[in-house]
């Protein structure tokens, strides 16, 4: 590795960290139905909030 502090290396390290965290979440969810239901409910709420915000932005643009 020529430059371990390069931007590409930093991005890859962050992506690997994100993937490890996602794998840990998936592992937990696969074992516990209640935790999975809570997670899915939270994800739906986040998705709904994003959709509402996007709609508000589009409405504001049309004004």
Short mmCIF file of N, CA and C in Angstrom, two decimals:
data_model
loop_
_atom_site.label_atom_id
_atom_site.label_comp_id
_atom_site.label_asym_id
_atom_site.label_seq_id
_atom_site.Cartn_x
_atom_site.Cartn_y
_atom_site.Cartn_z
N UNK A 1 0.85 -1.16 0.00
CA UNK A 1 0.00 0.00 0.00
C UNK A 1 0.90 1.23 0.00
N UNK A 2 0.73 2.06 -0.99
CA UNK A 2 1.60 3.22 -1.14
C UNK A 2 1.33 4.29 -0.09
N UNK A 3 0.08 4.60 0.13
CA UNK A 3 -0.27 5.67 1.06
C UNK A 3 -1.46 5.23 1.92
N UNK A 4 -1.18 4.70 3.12
CA UNK A 4 -2.26 4.19 3.95
C UNK A 4 -3.23 5.27 4.44
N UNK A 5 -2.86 6.53 4.29
CA UNK A 5 -3.74 7.61 4.72
C UNK A 5 -4.53 8.21 3.55
N UNK A 6 -4.47 7.57 2.39
CA UNK A 6 -5.15 8.12 1.22
C UNK A 6 -6.66 8.14 1.43
N UNK A 7 -7.32 8.99 0.69
CA UNK A 7 -8.77 9.14 0.79
C UNK A 7 -9.49 7.83 0.44
N UNK A 8 -8.99 7.11 -0.54
CA UNK A 8 -9.61 5.84 -0.94
C UNK A 8 -9.57 4.85 0.21
N UNK A 9 -8.44 4.76 0.88
CA UNK A 9 -8.30 3.85 2.02
C UNK A 9 -9.27 4.24 3.12
N UNK A 10 -9.38 5.52 3.39
CA UNK A 10 -10.30 5.99 4.43
C UNK A 10 -11.74 5.62 4.09
N UNK A 11 -12.12 5.80 2.83
CA UNK A 11 -13.48 5.47 2.40
C UNK A 11 -13.72 3.96 2.54
N UNK A 12 -12.76 3.16 2.11
CA UNK A 12 -12.90 1.70 2.21
C UNK A 12 -13.01 1.26 3.67
N UNK A 13 -12.21 1.83 4.53
CA UNK A 13 -12.28 1.49 5.95
C UNK A 13 -13.65 1.82 6.52
N UNK A 14 -14.21 2.96 6.13
CA UNK A 14 -15.53 3.35 6.62
C UNK A 14 -16.60 2.41 6.08
N UNK A 15 -16.49 2.04 4.82
CA UNK A 15 -17.47 1.12 4.22
C UNK A 15 -17.41 -0.25 4.90
N UNK A 16 -16.21 -0.72 5.18
CA UNK A 16 -16.05 -2.01 5.86
C UNK A 16 -16.68 -1.93 7.25
N UNK A 17 -16.47 -0.83 7.94
CA UNK A 17 -17.07 -0.64 9.26
C UNK A 17 -18.59 -0.68 9.16
N UNK A 18 -19.15 0.02 8.17
CA UNK A 18 -20.60 0.03 7.97
C UNK A 18 -21.12 -1.37 7.67
N UNK A 19 -20.40 -2.12 6.85
CA UNK A 19 -20.83 -3.47 6.52
C UNK A 19 -20.79 -4.38 7.74
N UNK A 20 -19.77 -4.24 8.57
CA UNK A 20 -19.69 -5.04 9.79
C UNK A 20 -20.85 -4.72 10.72
N UNK A 21 -21.18 -3.43 10.86
CA UNK A 21 -22.30 -3.03 11.71
C UNK A 21 -23.61 -3.58 11.16
N UNK A 22 -23.79 -3.53 9.85
CA UNK A 22 -25.00 -4.06 9.23
C UNK A 22 -25.11 -5.56 9.45
N UNK A 23 -24.00 -6.27 9.34
CA UNK A 23 -23.99 -7.71 9.57
C UNK A 23 -24.37 -8.04 11.01
N UNK A 24 -23.88 -7.23 11.94
CA UNK A 24 -24.23 -7.45 13.35
C UNK A 24 -25.73 -7.24 13.58
N UNK A 25 -26.29 -6.21 12.97
CA UNK A 25 -27.73 -5.96 13.10
C UNK A 25 -28.52 -7.12 12.51
N UNK A 26 -28.12 -7.57 11.33
CA UNK A 26 -28.82 -8.69 10.70
C UNK A 26 -28.74 -9.95 11.55
N UNK A 27 -27.61 -10.17 12.16
CA UNK A 27 -27.44 -11.34 13.03
C UNK A 27 -28.41 -11.26 14.21
N UNK A 28 -28.51 -10.11 14.84
CA UNK A 28 -29.43 -9.93 15.96
C UNK A 28 -30.88 -10.12 15.52
N UNK A 29 -31.23 -9.54 14.39
CA UNK A 29 -32.60 -9.61 13.92
C UNK A 29 -33.01 -11.03 13.54
N UNK A 30 -32.07 -11.81 13.09
CA UNK A 30 -32.40 -13.16 12.65
C UNK A 30 -32.76 -14.08 13.82
N UNK A 31 -32.40 -13.69 15.03
CA UNK A 31 -32.63 -14.56 16.19
C UNK A 31 -33.83 -14.14 17.03
N UNK A 32 -34.26 -12.92 16.92
CA UNK A 32 -35.27 -12.41 17.85
C UNK A 32 -36.41 -11.75 17.08
N UNK A 33 -37.56 -12.40 17.08
CA UNK A 33 -38.71 -11.89 16.32
C UNK A 33 -39.15 -10.52 16.82
N UNK A 34 -39.21 -10.32 18.11
CA UNK A 34 -39.67 -9.04 18.67
C UNK A 34 -38.71 -7.91 18.28
N UNK A 35 -37.42 -8.17 18.36
CA UNK A 35 -36.43 -7.16 17.97
C UNK A 35 -36.58 -6.83 16.49
N UNK A 36 -36.81 -7.85 15.68
CA UNK A 36 -36.98 -7.63 14.24
C UNK A 36 -38.23 -6.78 13.98
N UNK A 37 -39.32 -7.04 14.70
CA UNK A 37 -40.54 -6.25 14.53
C UNK A 37 -40.31 -4.79 14.92
N UNK A 38 -39.59 -4.57 16.00
CA UNK A 38 -39.28 -3.20 16.43
C UNK A 38 -38.42 -2.51 15.38
N UNK A 39 -37.43 -3.22 14.89
CA UNK A 39 -36.54 -2.66 13.87
C UNK A 39 -37.32 -2.30 12.61
N UNK A 40 -38.16 -3.21 12.15
CA UNK A 40 -38.93 -2.96 10.93
C UNK A 40 -39.88 -1.79 11.11
N UNK A 41 -40.48 -1.68 12.28
CA UNK A 41 -41.36 -0.56 12.58
C UNK A 41 -40.60 0.76 12.55
N UNK A 42 -39.44 0.76 13.13
CA UNK A 42 -38.60 1.96 13.15
C UNK A 42 -38.17 2.34 11.73
N UNK A 43 -37.78 1.34 10.95
CA UNK A 43 -37.37 1.61 9.57
C UNK A 43 -38.53 2.19 8.76
N UNK A 44 -39.75 1.67 8.98
CA UNK A 44 -40.92 2.19 8.28
C UNK A 44 -41.17 3.63 8.68
N UNK A 45 -41.06 3.94 9.96
CA UNK A 45 -41.27 5.32 10.43
C UNK A 45 -40.25 6.26 9.81
N UNK A 46 -39.01 5.83 9.74
CA UNK A 46 -37.96 6.65 9.12
C UNK A 46 -38.28 6.86 7.64
N UNK A 47 -38.66 5.80 6.95
CA UNK A 47 -39.00 5.90 5.53
C UNK A 47 -40.18 6.85 5.32
N UNK A 48 -41.21 6.73 6.15
CA UNK A 48 -42.37 7.61 6.05
C UNK A 48 -41.99 9.07 6.28
N UNK A 49 -41.13 9.30 7.24
CA UNK A 49 -40.69 10.67 7.53
C UNK A 49 -39.92 11.25 6.34
N UNK A 50 -39.05 10.47 5.75
CA UNK A 50 -38.30 10.93 4.58
C UNK A 50 -39.26 11.24 3.43
N UNK A 51 -40.23 10.37 3.21
CA UNK A 51 -41.21 10.58 2.16
C UNK A 51 -41.99 11.88 2.39
N UNK A 52 -42.41 12.11 3.64
CA UNK A 52 -43.14 13.33 3.97
C UNK A 52 -42.28 14.57 3.74
N UNK A 53 -41.03 14.50 4.13
CA UNK A 53 -40.12 15.63 3.92
C UNK A 53 -39.90 15.90 2.44
N UNK A 54 -39.73 14.84 1.67
CA UNK A 54 -39.56 15.00 0.22
C UNK A 54 -40.79 15.64 -0.40
N UNK A 55 -41.97 15.21 0.05
CA UNK A 55 -43.21 15.79 -0.45
C UNK A 55 -43.32 17.27 -0.11
N UNK A 56 -42.92 17.63 1.11
CA UNK A 56 -42.96 19.03 1.53
C UNK A 56 -41.99 19.87 0.70
N UNK A 57 -40.83 19.33 0.42
CA UNK A 57 -39.85 20.05 -0.40
C UNK A 57 -40.40 20.26 -1.81
N UNK A 58 -40.97 19.20 -2.38
CA UNK A 58 -41.52 19.32 -3.73
C UNK A 58 -42.67 20.33 -3.76
N UNK A 59 -43.50 20.33 -2.73
CA UNK A 59 -44.60 21.28 -2.65
C UNK A 59 -44.07 22.71 -2.54
N UNK A 60 -43.04 22.90 -1.75
CA UNK A 60 -42.44 24.23 -1.59
C UNK A 60 -41.83 24.71 -2.90
N UNK A 61 -41.25 23.80 -3.66
CA UNK A 61 -40.65 24.16 -4.95
C UNK A 61 -41.74 24.62 -5.92
N UNK A 62 -42.90 23.98 -5.87
CA UNK A 62 -43.99 24.32 -6.78
C UNK A 62 -44.66 25.65 -6.45
N UNK A 63 -44.46 26.16 -5.25
CA UNK A 63 -45.12 27.42 -4.86
C UNK A 63 -44.60 28.59 -5.59
#
